[in-house]
Amino acid sequence: MRLRRRSKQQWLAAAVYDHDRRARERIDRWWAAGGTHRDEVWRGAWFLLTSASFRFGNHERPARVVPVLEFLLEADPTSPYQPQNRLTACLPLTAVEPANGLYLGDPSFRQLVDAALGFPDLALRQRMADLLSVTDQPGLLDAMEAEFRQHARLGPTYVGSEPGHDTRCRLWLGGEPHPLLQIVATNPHLPRPPAQPDDLDLALLALLKDRLDLLPAFDQAALAVRLLEYLGTWLPEEIHARCRHALRELPAEGAAALCEQALRGNDEAIAAVRHTGYLPTDPAWIPLHLLLTQQFAAYRKADPNALVLQLLTSPYGQTVPADVVIDRILALLKTNLPRDVAAAVRRSLRDLAPAGNLLDDFGRRGLRKAILDQAIDLHPEAVAAVVDAGYLPERDEDLLPLLFLTEQFERYDHEDPEGTKLRAALSEKRYAYQHKHFLAVARRAGRRDPWPPPEPSSPSDRTSTQHVTTYPSSYGGDSGGHSYGGHF
């Protein structure tokens, strides 16, 4: 009977697990021969790693993984990459993960990087980390970038986060740097120019290694926003300093995005545009930009006729909506503005009546509505502007609430002498207003609170019927008081 020939995977297993000298000689010979022989040994090594559940959580068998990895980490002078070993000699040039299926002979870059970060055998983990810290193998560089993206991606800021430790990314844990940081910081071949301009998570890698020369390769408008986001986190101060430097070196596209963020009130954006003199690309927005960034000398020259809002023919042509513009204007009026500037802004707020031009009216309509919305929230400057300019809501059902809240009682009493119409209107639109505002105005003016009484509860809302639920604390209808359900 003819015996079945042993596969190269079996010879490799005998060499690395059983320390079979004859098997090891064969494996080394096949590896040196190259071609198909070496490829079969290489794939056999990955079969063995997969069967040992390499980096597969609690299922991993490190004792079976270590000998195979040590074999792959042995020197190989034929490798064109650093360090010259069997691993870098045979890895693909891109970090493409093997497809799911039965075939298990393709390498997994993710598992190699993960081993350098958390393999239970500390000595081998350090060897893998040392490899990644010096390698120029393209696939391994791809894999490290992929791992960096996952850790650098900004997440939410959690309530109660300790100041100085909440970075919104996972590159620092409890204030301590992640092991990945040491690897990428040491590797001289990272960072690289991004393959895609929108690969913004890699911008943090360029900032970490002070490679600001790589930032122009990213989408500049998106980069400007991302740099501002980084400045809103507890990243190390040297990263913040590089972000501020980069914001002051933006080309036109990035500068326009930064001006937009300044219009929205971002303090870092305001500081950057004041330092650089960046201006919006649309001339109509320049006076507002200068006003909101408090460049008052330049604002006076740009808006001598107090038309800062009238120039915005269509706020919806920008991504800064009308309500944001008005909110910022009203907030600015609360500050210690120069008297002439404050007077000019107030004049502009009161001159937004329909102009007879369709395009202008469209823009003014949004601004008027934003002022009216602020007035019904009792913002003093908005109330004054609405009363002085005679602004009225477009819908008739909103007229009486506005007249009452802005204390235009002469007209209000003419429209609703008994107060019944306002109460009926509020009954229909409670959600659109706040009771506290009507109560405050009523007390100040010595009038009756117009807010309608609470709606009576529906009879179906109250019942004495007991219901059995799946909660452990619920009781059924049995006289013994036993609990039904209760899935723990």
CSV table of C-alpha atoms in Angstrom, one decimal:
chain,number,residue,atom,x,y,z
A,1,MET,CA,0.0,0.0,0.0
A,2,ARG,CA,1.4,3.4,-1.0
A,3,LEU,CA,1.7,6.0,1.7
A,4,ARG,CA,0.2,9.5,1.1
A,5,ARG,CA,2.9,12.1,0.7
A,6,ARG,CA,3.1,14.8,3.4
A,7,SER,CA,2.2,18.4,2.3
A,8,LYS,CA,4.5,21.3,2.8
A,9,GLN,CA,2.2,22.5,5.6
A,10,GLN,CA,2.7,19.2,7.4
A,11,TRP,CA,6.5,19.4,6.9
A,12,LEU,CA,6.4,23.0,8.3
A,13,ALA,CA,4.3,21.9,11.3
A,14,ALA,CA,6.8,19.1,12.0
A,15,ALA,CA,9.7,21.6,11.8
A,16,VAL,CA,8.3,24.4,14.0
A,17,TYR,CA,6.2,22.4,16.5
A,18,ASP,CA,8.2,19.1,16.8
A,19,HIS,CA,11.6,20.6,16.0
A,20,ASP,CA,12.1,17.8,13.4
A,21,ARG,CA,15.6,18.5,12.0
A,22,ARG,CA,14.9,16.7,8.7
A,23,ALA,CA,11.7,18.6,8.2
A,24,ARG,CA,13.4,21.9,8.9
A,25,GLU,CA,16.1,21.2,6.3
A,26,ARG,CA,13.4,20.5,3.7
A,27,ILE,CA,11.5,23.7,4.6
A,28,ASP,CA,14.6,25.8,4.3
A,29,ARG,CA,15.5,24.2,1.0
A,30,TRP,CA,12.1,24.8,-0.4
A,31,TRP,CA,12.1,28.4,0.8
A,32,ALA,CA,15.5,29.1,-0.8
A,33,ALA,CA,14.2,27.6,-4.1
A,34,GLY,CA,11.6,30.3,-4.4
A,35,GLY,CA,8.7,30.0,-6.8
A,36,THR,CA,5.9,27.6,-6.2
A,37,HIS,CA,7.9,25.8,-3.4
A,38,ARG,CA,8.3,28.9,-1.3
A,39,ASP,CA,4.7,30.0,-2.0
A,40,GLU,CA,3.4,26.7,-0.7
A,41,VAL,CA,5.5,27.0,2.5
A,42,TRP,CA,4.3,30.6,2.9
A,43,ARG,CA,0.6,29.6,2.6
A,44,GLY,CA,1.2,26.6,4.9
A,45,ALA,CA,2.4,29.0,7.6
A,46,TRP,CA,-0.9,31.0,7.3
A,47,PHE,CA,-2.9,27.8,7.5
A,48,LEU,CA,-1.1,27.0,10.8
A,49,LEU,CA,-1.7,30.5,12.1
A,50,THR,CA,-5.4,30.3,11.2
A,51,SER,CA,-5.8,26.9,12.8
A,52,ALA,CA,-4.3,28.3,16.0
A,53,SER,CA,-6.9,31.1,15.9
A,54,PHE,CA,-4.3,33.8,15.5
A,55,ARG,CA,-5.6,37.0,17.1
A,56,PHE,CA,-9.1,35.5,17.5
A,57,GLY,CA,-9.9,36.6,21.1
A,58,ASN,CA,-10.1,33.9,23.8
A,59,HIS,CA,-9.9,31.2,21.1
A,60,GLU,CA,-6.3,32.0,20.3
A,61,ARG,CA,-3.6,29.4,21.1
A,62,PRO,CA,-0.4,31.5,21.5
A,63,ALA,CA,1.8,28.4,22.1
A,64,ARG,CA,0.9,27.3,18.5
A,65,VAL,CA,1.2,30.8,17.1
A,66,VAL,CA,4.6,31.8,18.4
A,67,PRO,CA,6.7,29.1,16.6
A,68,VAL,CA,5.1,30.0,13.2
A,69,LEU,CA,5.6,33.7,13.7
A,70,GLU,CA,9.2,33.2,14.8
A,71,PHE,CA,9.8,31.2,11.5
A,72,LEU,CA,8.3,34.1,9.5
A,73,LEU,CA,10.5,36.6,11.3
A,74,GLU,CA,13.7,34.8,10.5
A,75,ALA,CA,16.1,36.8,8.3
A,76,ASP,CA,15.7,36.6,4.5
A,77,PRO,CA,18.3,38.6,2.5
A,78,THR,CA,16.1,38.3,-0.6
A,79,SER,CA,13.4,40.6,0.8
A,80,PRO,CA,13.4,44.0,-0.9
A,81,TYR,CA,11.9,45.6,2.3
A,82,GLN,CA,13.0,46.4,5.8
A,83,PRO,CA,13.5,44.5,8.0
A,84,GLN,CA,14.7,41.7,5.6
A,85,ASN,CA,12.8,38.6,6.8
A,86,ARG,CA,10.5,36.0,5.5
A,87,LEU,CA,7.4,38.1,6.4
A,88,THR,CA,8.4,41.2,4.4
A,89,ALA,CA,9.6,39.0,1.5
A,90,CYS,CA,6.2,37.5,0.8
A,91,LEU,CA,3.5,39.9,2.0
A,92,PRO,CA,1.4,41.5,-0.7
A,93,LEU,CA,2.0,45.1,-1.5
A,94,THR,CA,-1.5,46.2,-0.4
A,95,ALA,CA,-3.2,45.5,2.8
A,96,VAL,CA,-6.2,43.6,1.4
A,97,GLU,CA,-7.8,41.3,3.9
A,98,PRO,CA,-8.5,37.8,2.7
A,99,ALA,CA,-12.0,37.1,1.6
A,100,ASN,CA,-14.3,35.1,3.9
A,101,GLY,CA,-14.5,31.5,2.9
A,102,LEU,CA,-12.9,28.1,3.3
A,103,TYR,CA,-9.5,28.9,1.9
A,104,LEU,CA,-7.3,30.1,4.8
A,105,GLY,CA,-3.9,30.5,3.1
A,106,ASP,CA,-3.9,34.3,2.6
A,107,PRO,CA,-2.2,36.6,5.1
A,108,SER,CA,-4.1,39.0,7.3
A,109,PHE,CA,-2.4,42.4,7.8
A,110,ARG,CA,-4.9,43.4,10.5
A,111,GLN,CA,-3.8,40.4,12.6
A,112,LEU,CA,-0.2,41.3,12.2
A,113,VAL,CA,-0.8,44.9,13.4
A,114,ASP,CA,-3.0,43.6,16.2
A,115,ALA,CA,-0.2,41.2,17.3
A,116,ALA,CA,2.1,44.2,17.7
A,117,LEU,CA,-0.4,45.9,19.9
A,118,GLY,CA,-1.7,43.1,22.1
A,119,PHE,CA,-0.2,39.7,21.6
A,120,PRO,CA,-0.1,37.9,24.9
A,121,ASP,CA,3.6,36.8,24.5
A,122,LEU,CA,5.3,40.0,25.4
A,123,ALA,CA,8.6,39.2,23.8
A,124,LEU,CA,7.0,38.4,20.4
A,125,ARG,CA,4.7,41.4,20.7
A,126,GLN,CA,7.8,43.6,21.1
A,127,ARG,CA,9.4,42.0,18.1
A,128,MET,CA,6.3,42.7,16.0
A,129,ALA,CA,6.2,46.3,17.2
A,130,ASP,CA,9.9,46.7,16.4
A,131,LEU,CA,9.2,45.4,12.9
A,132,LEU,CA,6.4,47.8,12.3
A,133,SER,CA,8.5,50.7,13.7
A,134,VAL,CA,11.1,50.4,10.9
A,135,THR,CA,9.3,48.6,8.0
A,136,ASP,CA,8.9,50.2,4.6
A,137,GLN,CA,6.8,47.2,3.3
A,138,PRO,CA,3.8,48.9,1.5
A,139,GLY,CA,1.2,46.5,2.7
A,140,LEU,CA,2.3,46.9,6.3
A,141,LEU,CA,2.3,50.7,6.0
A,142,ASP,CA,-1.3,50.4,4.6
A,143,ALA,CA,-2.3,48.3,7.5
A,144,MET,CA,-0.8,50.7,10.1
A,145,GLU,CA,-2.7,53.6,8.4
A,146,ALA,CA,-5.9,51.6,8.5
A,147,GLU,CA,-5.4,51.0,12.2
A,148,PHE,CA,-4.5,54.6,12.8
A,149,ARG,CA,-7.8,55.7,11.1
A,150,GLN,CA,-9.9,53.7,13.4
A,151,HIS,CA,-8.2,55.1,16.5
A,152,ALA,CA,-8.0,58.7,15.1
A,153,ARG,CA,-11.6,59.0,14.1
A,154,LEU,CA,-13.3,61.6,16.2
A,155,GLY,CA,-16.2,60.4,18.4
A,156,PRO,CA,-18.5,62.1,20.9
A,157,THR,CA,-17.3,63.9,24.0
A,158,TYR,CA,-18.7,62.2,27.1
A,159,VAL,CA,-20.2,64.1,30.0
A,160,GLY,CA,-17.8,63.9,33.0
A,161,SER,CA,-14.7,63.4,30.9
A,162,GLU,CA,-11.6,64.5,32.8
A,163,PRO,CA,-10.2,67.7,31.4
A,164,GLY,CA,-6.9,67.0,29.6
A,165,HIS,CA,-7.8,63.4,28.9
A,166,ASP,CA,-10.8,63.5,26.6
A,167,THR,CA,-9.4,63.6,23.0
A,168,ARG,CA,-12.5,62.3,21.2
A,169,CYS,CA,-10.2,59.7,19.7
A,170,ARG,CA,-8.7,56.5,20.9
A,171,LEU,CA,-5.0,57.4,20.5
A,172,TRP,CA,-4.8,58.3,24.2
A,173,LEU,CA,-6.4,56.3,26.9
A,174,GLY,CA,-6.8,57.9,30.3
A,175,GLY,CA,-4.2,60.5,29.3
A,176,GLU,CA,-1.7,57.8,28.3
A,177,PRO,CA,-0.7,57.3,24.6
A,178,HIS,CA,-1.9,54.2,22.8
A,179,PRO,CA,0.9,51.7,21.9
A,180,LEU,CA,0.1,52.4,18.2
A,181,LEU,CA,1.3,56.0,18.7
A,182,GLN,CA,4.8,54.8,19.6
A,183,ILE,CA,4.9,52.6,16.5
A,184,VAL,CA,3.8,55.2,14.0
A,185,ALA,CA,5.8,57.9,15.6
A,186,THR,CA,9.0,55.9,15.3
A,187,ASN,CA,8.4,54.6,11.7
A,188,PRO,CA,10.4,56.8,9.4
A,189,HIS,CA,8.2,55.9,6.4
A,190,LEU,CA,5.0,57.4,7.9
A,191,PRO,CA,3.1,59.5,7.2
A,192,ARG,CA,2.7,59.3,3.4
A,193,PRO,CA,0.7,61.6,1.1
A,194,PRO,CA,-2.9,60.5,1.3
A,195,ALA,CA,-4.2,58.4,-1.6
A,196,GLN,CA,-7.6,60.2,-1.4
A,197,PRO,CA,-8.0,63.9,-0.6
A,198,ASP,CA,-10.9,63.1,1.8
A,199,ASP,CA,-8.9,60.7,3.9
A,200,LEU,CA,-8.9,63.2,6.7
A,201,ASP,CA,-8.3,60.9,9.6
A,202,LEU,CA,-4.7,60.6,8.3
A,203,ALA,CA,-4.3,64.4,8.7
A,204,LEU,CA,-3.8,63.8,12.4
A,205,LEU,CA,-0.9,61.5,11.6
A,206,ALA,CA,0.8,64.3,9.7
A,207,LEU,CA,0.1,66.7,12.6
A,208,LEU,CA,1.5,64.2,15.1
A,209,LYS,CA,4.8,64.0,13.2
A,210,ASP,CA,5.0,67.6,12.3
A,211,ARG,CA,4.6,66.9,8.6
A,212,LEU,CA,2.6,70.0,7.7
A,213,ASP,CA,4.0,69.8,4.2
A,214,LEU,CA,1.6,66.9,3.6
A,215,LEU,CA,-1.6,68.8,4.5
A,216,PRO,CA,-2.1,70.5,1.1
A,217,ALA,CA,-2.8,67.0,-0.4
A,218,PHE,CA,-6.1,66.8,1.6
A,219,ASP,CA,-9.4,68.5,0.7
A,220,GLN,CA,-8.7,71.9,2.0
A,221,ALA,CA,-12.3,72.9,2.9
A,222,ALA,CA,-12.8,69.7,4.8
A,223,LEU,CA,-9.3,70.0,6.4
A,224,ALA,CA,-10.1,73.5,7.7
A,225,VAL,CA,-13.2,72.1,9.5
A,226,ARG,CA,-11.3,69.1,10.8
A,227,LEU,CA,-8.5,71.3,12.2
A,228,LEU,CA,-11.1,73.3,14.1
A,229,GLU,CA,-12.5,70.1,15.5
A,230,TYR,CA,-9.0,69.1,16.7
A,231,LEU,CA,-8.7,72.5,18.4
A,232,GLY,CA,-12.0,71.7,20.2
A,233,THR,CA,-10.5,68.5,21.8
A,234,TRP,CA,-8.0,67.9,24.6
A,235,LEU,CA,-5.2,66.8,22.1
A,236,PRO,CA,-1.6,67.6,23.2
A,237,GLU,CA,-0.8,71.3,23.0
A,238,GLU,CA,1.8,70.8,20.3
A,239,ILE,CA,-0.9,69.3,18.0
A,240,HIS,CA,-3.0,72.4,18.7
A,241,ALA,CA,-0.1,74.7,17.9
A,242,ARG,CA,0.3,72.9,14.5
A,243,CYS,CA,-3.4,73.1,13.8
A,244,ARG,CA,-3.3,76.9,14.4
A,245,HIS,CA,-0.3,77.2,12.1
A,246,ALA,CA,-2.0,75.2,9.4
A,247,LEU,CA,-5.2,77.3,9.6
A,248,ARG,CA,-3.1,80.3,8.8
A,249,GLU,CA,-1.5,78.8,5.7
A,250,LEU,CA,-4.7,77.7,3.9
A,251,PRO,CA,-5.2,78.2,0.2
A,252,ALA,CA,-8.4,79.9,-1.1
A,253,GLU,CA,-10.7,76.9,-0.8
A,254,GLY,CA,-9.7,76.3,2.8
A,255,ALA,CA,-9.8,80.0,3.7
A,256,ALA,CA,-13.4,80.2,2.4
A,257,ALA,CA,-14.4,77.3,4.6
A,258,LEU,CA,-12.7,78.9,7.6
A,259,CYS,CA,-14.5,82.2,7.0
A,260,GLU,CA,-17.8,80.3,7.0
A,261,GLN,CA,-16.9,78.8,10.4
A,262,ALA,CA,-16.0,82.3,11.7
A,263,LEU,CA,-19.5,83.5,10.6
A,264,ARG,CA,-20.9,80.7,12.7
A,265,GLY,CA,-19.0,81.9,15.7
A,266,ASN,CA,-16.1,79.5,16.1
A,267,ASP,CA,-13.5,81.3,18.2
A,268,GLU,CA,-10.5,79.6,16.7
A,269,ALA,CA,-11.8,80.4,13.2
A,270,ILE,CA,-12.3,84.1,14.2
A,271,ALA,CA,-8.8,84.3,15.6
A,272,ALA,CA,-7.3,82.8,12.4
A,273,VAL,CA,-9.2,85.1,10.0
A,274,ARG,CA,-8.4,88.2,12.0
A,275,HIS,CA,-4.7,87.2,11.9
A,276,THR,CA,-4.6,86.4,8.2
A,277,GLY,CA,-7.1,88.8,6.8
A,278,TYR,CA,-9.0,85.9,5.1
A,279,LEU,CA,-12.3,87.2,3.5
A,280,PRO,CA,-15.4,85.4,2.1
A,281,THR,CA,-15.3,84.8,-1.7
A,282,ASP,CA,-18.7,86.5,-2.0
A,283,PRO,CA,-18.3,90.3,-1.7
A,284,ALA,CA,-21.8,90.6,-0.2
A,285,TRP,CA,-20.7,88.7,2.9
A,286,ILE,CA,-17.6,90.7,3.6
A,287,PRO,CA,-19.3,93.4,5.7
A,288,LEU,CA,-21.0,90.8,7.9
A,289,HIS,CA,-17.7,88.8,8.1
A,290,LEU,CA,-15.9,91.9,9.3
A,291,LEU,CA,-18.6,92.8,11.7
A,292,LEU,CA,-18.9,89.4,13.3
A,293,THR,CA,-15.1,89.0,13.6
A,294,GLN,CA,-15.0,92.4,15.3
A,295,GLN,CA,-12.7,94.1,12.7
A,296,PHE,CA,-14.6,97.3,13.2
A,297,ALA,CA,-12.3,99.7,11.4
A,298,ALA,CA,-12.5,97.6,8.2
A,299,TYR,CA,-16.3,97.1,8.8
A,300,ARG,CA,-16.9,100.9,8.8
A,301,LYS,CA,-15.2,101.2,5.4
A,302,ALA,CA,-17.0,98.2,3.9
A,303,ASP,CA,-20.5,99.2,5.1
A,304,PRO,CA,-20.8,103.0,5.3
A,305,ASN,CA,-24.6,102.9,4.7
A,306,ALA,CA,-25.5,100.4,7.4
A,307,LEU,CA,-26.6,97.7,4.9
A,308,VAL,CA,-24.9,94.8,6.4
A,309,LEU,CA,-28.0,92.6,6.3
A,310,GLN,CA,-29.5,94.1,3.2
A,311,LEU,CA,-26.4,93.0,1.2
A,312,LEU,CA,-27.2,89.4,1.9
A,313,THR,CA,-29.7,89.0,-0.9
A,314,SER,CA,-30.0,85.3,-0.3
A,315,PRO,CA,-28.6,83.8,2.9
A,316,TYR,CA,-29.6,80.4,1.6
A,317,GLY,CA,-27.0,80.8,-1.1
A,318,GLN,CA,-24.4,80.1,1.6
A,319,THR,CA,-24.4,77.3,4.1
A,320,VAL,CA,-24.8,79.8,7.0
A,321,PRO,CA,-28.6,80.1,7.4
A,322,ALA,CA,-30.5,83.2,8.3
A,323,ASP,CA,-31.3,82.1,11.9
A,324,VAL,CA,-27.5,81.7,12.5
A,325,VAL,CA,-26.8,85.2,11.1
A,326,ILE,CA,-29.5,86.8,13.3
A,327,ASP,CA,-28.4,84.9,16.4
A,328,ARG,CA,-24.8,86.0,15.9
A,329,ILE,CA,-25.9,89.6,15.3
A,330,LEU,CA,-28.1,89.7,18.4
A,331,ALA,CA,-25.3,88.1,20.5
A,332,LEU,CA,-22.9,90.8,19.2
A,333,LEU,CA,-25.3,93.6,20.3
A,334,LYS,CA,-24.9,92.3,23.9
A,335,THR,CA,-21.2,93.1,23.9
A,336,ASN,CA,-19.5,96.5,24.3
A,337,LEU,CA,-19.8,97.5,20.7
A,338,PRO,CA,-18.6,100.9,19.5
A,339,ARG,CA,-21.6,103.2,19.5
A,340,ASP,CA,-21.6,103.9,15.8
A,341,VAL,CA,-21.3,100.3,14.9
A,342,ALA,CA,-24.1,99.3,17.2
A,343,ALA,CA,-26.3,102.0,15.7
A,344,ALA,CA,-25.5,100.8,12.2
A,345,VAL,CA,-26.4,97.2,13.1
A,346,ARG,CA,-29.7,98.3,14.7
A,347,ARG,CA,-30.6,100.3,11.6
A,348,SER,CA,-29.9,97.3,9.4
A,349,LEU,CA,-32.1,95.1,11.6
A,350,ARG,CA,-35.0,97.5,11.1
A,351,ASP,CA,-34.8,97.8,7.3
A,352,LEU,CA,-35.7,94.3,6.1
A,353,ALA,CA,-39.2,95.0,4.8
A,354,PRO,CA,-40.0,93.6,1.3
A,355,ALA,CA,-38.0,95.4,-1.3
A,356,GLY,CA,-40.1,94.6,-4.4
A,357,ASN,CA,-37.3,92.5,-5.9
A,358,LEU,CA,-37.9,88.8,-5.9
A,359,LEU,CA,-34.4,87.8,-5.1
A,360,ASP,CA,-33.9,90.4,-2.4
A,361,ASP,CA,-37.3,89.6,-0.9
A,362,PHE,CA,-36.4,85.9,-0.6
A,363,GLY,CA,-33.3,86.7,1.4
A,364,ARG,CA,-35.1,89.3,3.6
A,365,ARG,CA,-37.9,87.0,4.2
A,366,GLY,CA,-35.6,84.5,6.0
A,367,LEU,CA,-33.9,87.2,8.0
A,368,ARG,CA,-37.3,88.7,9.1
A,369,LYS,CA,-38.5,85.3,10.2
A,370,ALA,CA,-35.4,84.8,12.2
A,371,ILE,CA,-35.9,88.1,13.9
A,372,LEU,CA,-39.5,87.3,14.6
A,373,ASP,CA,-38.5,83.9,16.1
A,374,GLN,CA,-36.1,85.7,18.5
A,375,ALA,CA,-38.8,88.2,19.4
A,376,ILE,CA,-41.3,85.6,20.5
A,377,ASP,CA,-38.5,84.3,22.8
A,378,LEU,CA,-38.4,87.8,24.2
A,379,HIS,CA,-34.9,88.8,23.1
A,380,PRO,CA,-34.9,92.5,23.8
A,381,GLU,CA,-33.1,93.6,20.6
A,382,ALA,CA,-35.3,91.5,18.5
A,383,VAL,CA,-38.5,92.7,20.2
A,384,ALA,CA,-37.4,96.3,19.7
A,385,ALA,CA,-36.6,95.7,16.0
A,386,VAL,CA,-40.0,94.0,15.4
A,387,VAL,CA,-41.9,96.9,17.1
A,388,ASP,CA,-39.9,99.7,15.4
A,389,ALA,CA,-40.0,98.1,11.9
A,390,GLY,CA,-43.5,96.8,12.2
A,391,TYR,CA,-42.5,93.2,11.2
A,392,LEU,CA,-45.5,90.8,11.2
A,393,PRO,CA,-45.6,87.0,10.8
A,394,GLU,CA,-46.7,85.6,7.5
A,395,ARG,CA,-49.4,83.4,9.0
A,396,ASP,CA,-52.5,85.0,10.5
A,397,GLU,CA,-52.7,82.6,13.4
A,398,ASP,CA,-49.3,83.8,14.6
A,399,LEU,CA,-50.3,87.5,14.7
A,400,LEU,CA,-52.0,87.6,18.1
A,401,PRO,CA,-49.2,85.7,20.0
A,402,LEU,CA,-46.6,88.1,18.5
A,403,LEU,CA,-48.6,91.2,19.4
A,404,PHE,CA,-49.0,90.1,23.0
A,405,LEU,CA,-45.3,89.0,23.4
A,406,THR,CA,-44.0,92.2,21.9
A,407,GLU,CA,-46.4,94.2,24.1
A,408,GLN,CA,-48.1,95.9,21.2
A,409,PHE,CA,-51.3,96.1,23.2
A,410,GLU,CA,-53.1,98.8,21.4
A,411,ARG,CA,-53.3,96.8,18.3
A,412,TYR,CA,-53.7,93.5,20.2
A,413,ASP,CA,-56.7,94.9,22.1
A,414,HIS,CA,-58.3,96.0,18.8
A,415,GLU,CA,-57.8,92.6,17.3
A,416,ASP,CA,-58.8,90.6,20.4
A,417,PRO,CA,-60.7,92.7,22.9
A,418,GLU,CA,-62.0,89.7,24.9
A,419,GLY,CA,-58.7,87.7,24.8
A,420,THR,CA,-60.6,84.7,23.6
A,421,LYS,CA,-58.9,84.5,20.1
A,422,LEU,CA,-55.4,84.4,21.6
A,423,ARG,CA,-56.3,81.6,24.0
A,424,ALA,CA,-57.9,79.7,21.2
A,425,ALA,CA,-54.8,80.2,19.0
A,426,LEU,CA,-52.6,79.0,21.8
A,427,SER,CA,-54.8,75.9,22.3
A,428,GLU,CA,-54.1,74.9,18.7
A,429,LYS,CA,-50.3,75.7,18.8
A,430,ARG,CA,-49.0,75.1,22.3
A,431,TYR,CA,-45.9,73.5,20.8
A,432,ALA,CA,-44.9,76.7,19.0
A,433,TYR,CA,-44.6,78.8,22.1
A,434,GLN,CA,-43.5,78.7,25.8
A,435,HIS,CA,-45.9,79.5,28.6
A,436,LYS,CA,-43.2,81.2,30.7
A,437,HIS,CA,-42.9,83.9,28.1
A,438,PHE,CA,-46.6,84.8,28.1
A,439,LEU,CA,-46.6,84.7,31.9
A,440,ALA,CA,-43.6,87.1,32.1
A,441,VAL,CA,-45.3,89.6,29.8
A,442,ALA,CA,-48.6,89.3,31.5
A,443,ARG,CA,-47.1,90.0,34.9
A,444,ARG,CA,-45.0,92.9,33.6
A,445,ALA,CA,-48.0,94.5,31.9
A,446,GLY,CA,-50.5,93.7,34.6
A,447,ARG,CA,-52.6,91.5,32.3
A,448,ARG,CA,-54.3,88.2,32.7
A,449,ASP,CA,-52.2,85.2,31.7
A,450,PRO,CA,-53.6,84.1,28.2
A,451,TRP,CA,-52.3,80.6,28.3
A,452,PRO,CA,-55.1,78.0,28.0
A,453,PRO,CA,-55.7,75.6,30.9
A,454,PRO,CA,-54.2,72.1,30.6
A,455,GLU,CA,-56.1,69.7,28.4
A,456,PRO,CA,-58.1,67.1,30.4
A,457,SER,CA,-56.8,63.6,30.4
A,458,SER,CA,-58.6,61.1,28.3
A,459,PRO,CA,-60.5,58.4,30.3
A,460,SER,CA,-58.5,55.8,28.4
A,461,ASP,CA,-55.3,57.1,30.1
A,462,ARG,CA,-56.4,55.8,33.5
A,463,THR,CA,-57.2,52.2,34.2
A,464,SER,CA,-57.2,49.9,37.2
A,465,THR,CA,-56.6,46.8,35.1
A,466,GLN,CA,-53.5,44.9,36.1
A,467,HIS,CA,-51.2,43.8,33.3
A,468,VAL,CA,-48.6,41.0,33.4
A,469,THR,CA,-45.3,42.1,32.0
A,470,THR,CA,-41.9,40.4,31.6
A,471,TYR,CA,-40.3,42.6,34.3
A,472,PRO,CA,-39.3,40.7,37.5
A,473,SER,CA,-41.2,43.2,39.7
A,474,SER,CA,-44.5,42.8,38.0
A,475,TYR,CA,-47.3,40.9,39.5
A,476,GLY,CA,-50.1,39.0,37.9
A,477,GLY,CA,-53.6,38.6,38.9
A,478,ASP,CA,-53.2,35.5,41.1
A,479,SER,CA,-54.1,35.8,44.7
A,480,GLY,CA,-50.8,34.3,45.8
A,481,GLY,CA,-48.8,37.3,44.6
A,482,HIS,CA,-46.5,35.2,42.5
A,483,SER,CA,-44.6,37.0,39.7
A,484,TYR,CA,-45.3,36.0,36.2
A,485,GLY,CA,-42.6,36.3,33.6
A,486,GLY,CA,-39.5,38.1,34.8
A,487,HIS,CA,-36.8,37.1,32.3
A,488,PHE,CA,-33.4,37.7,33.9
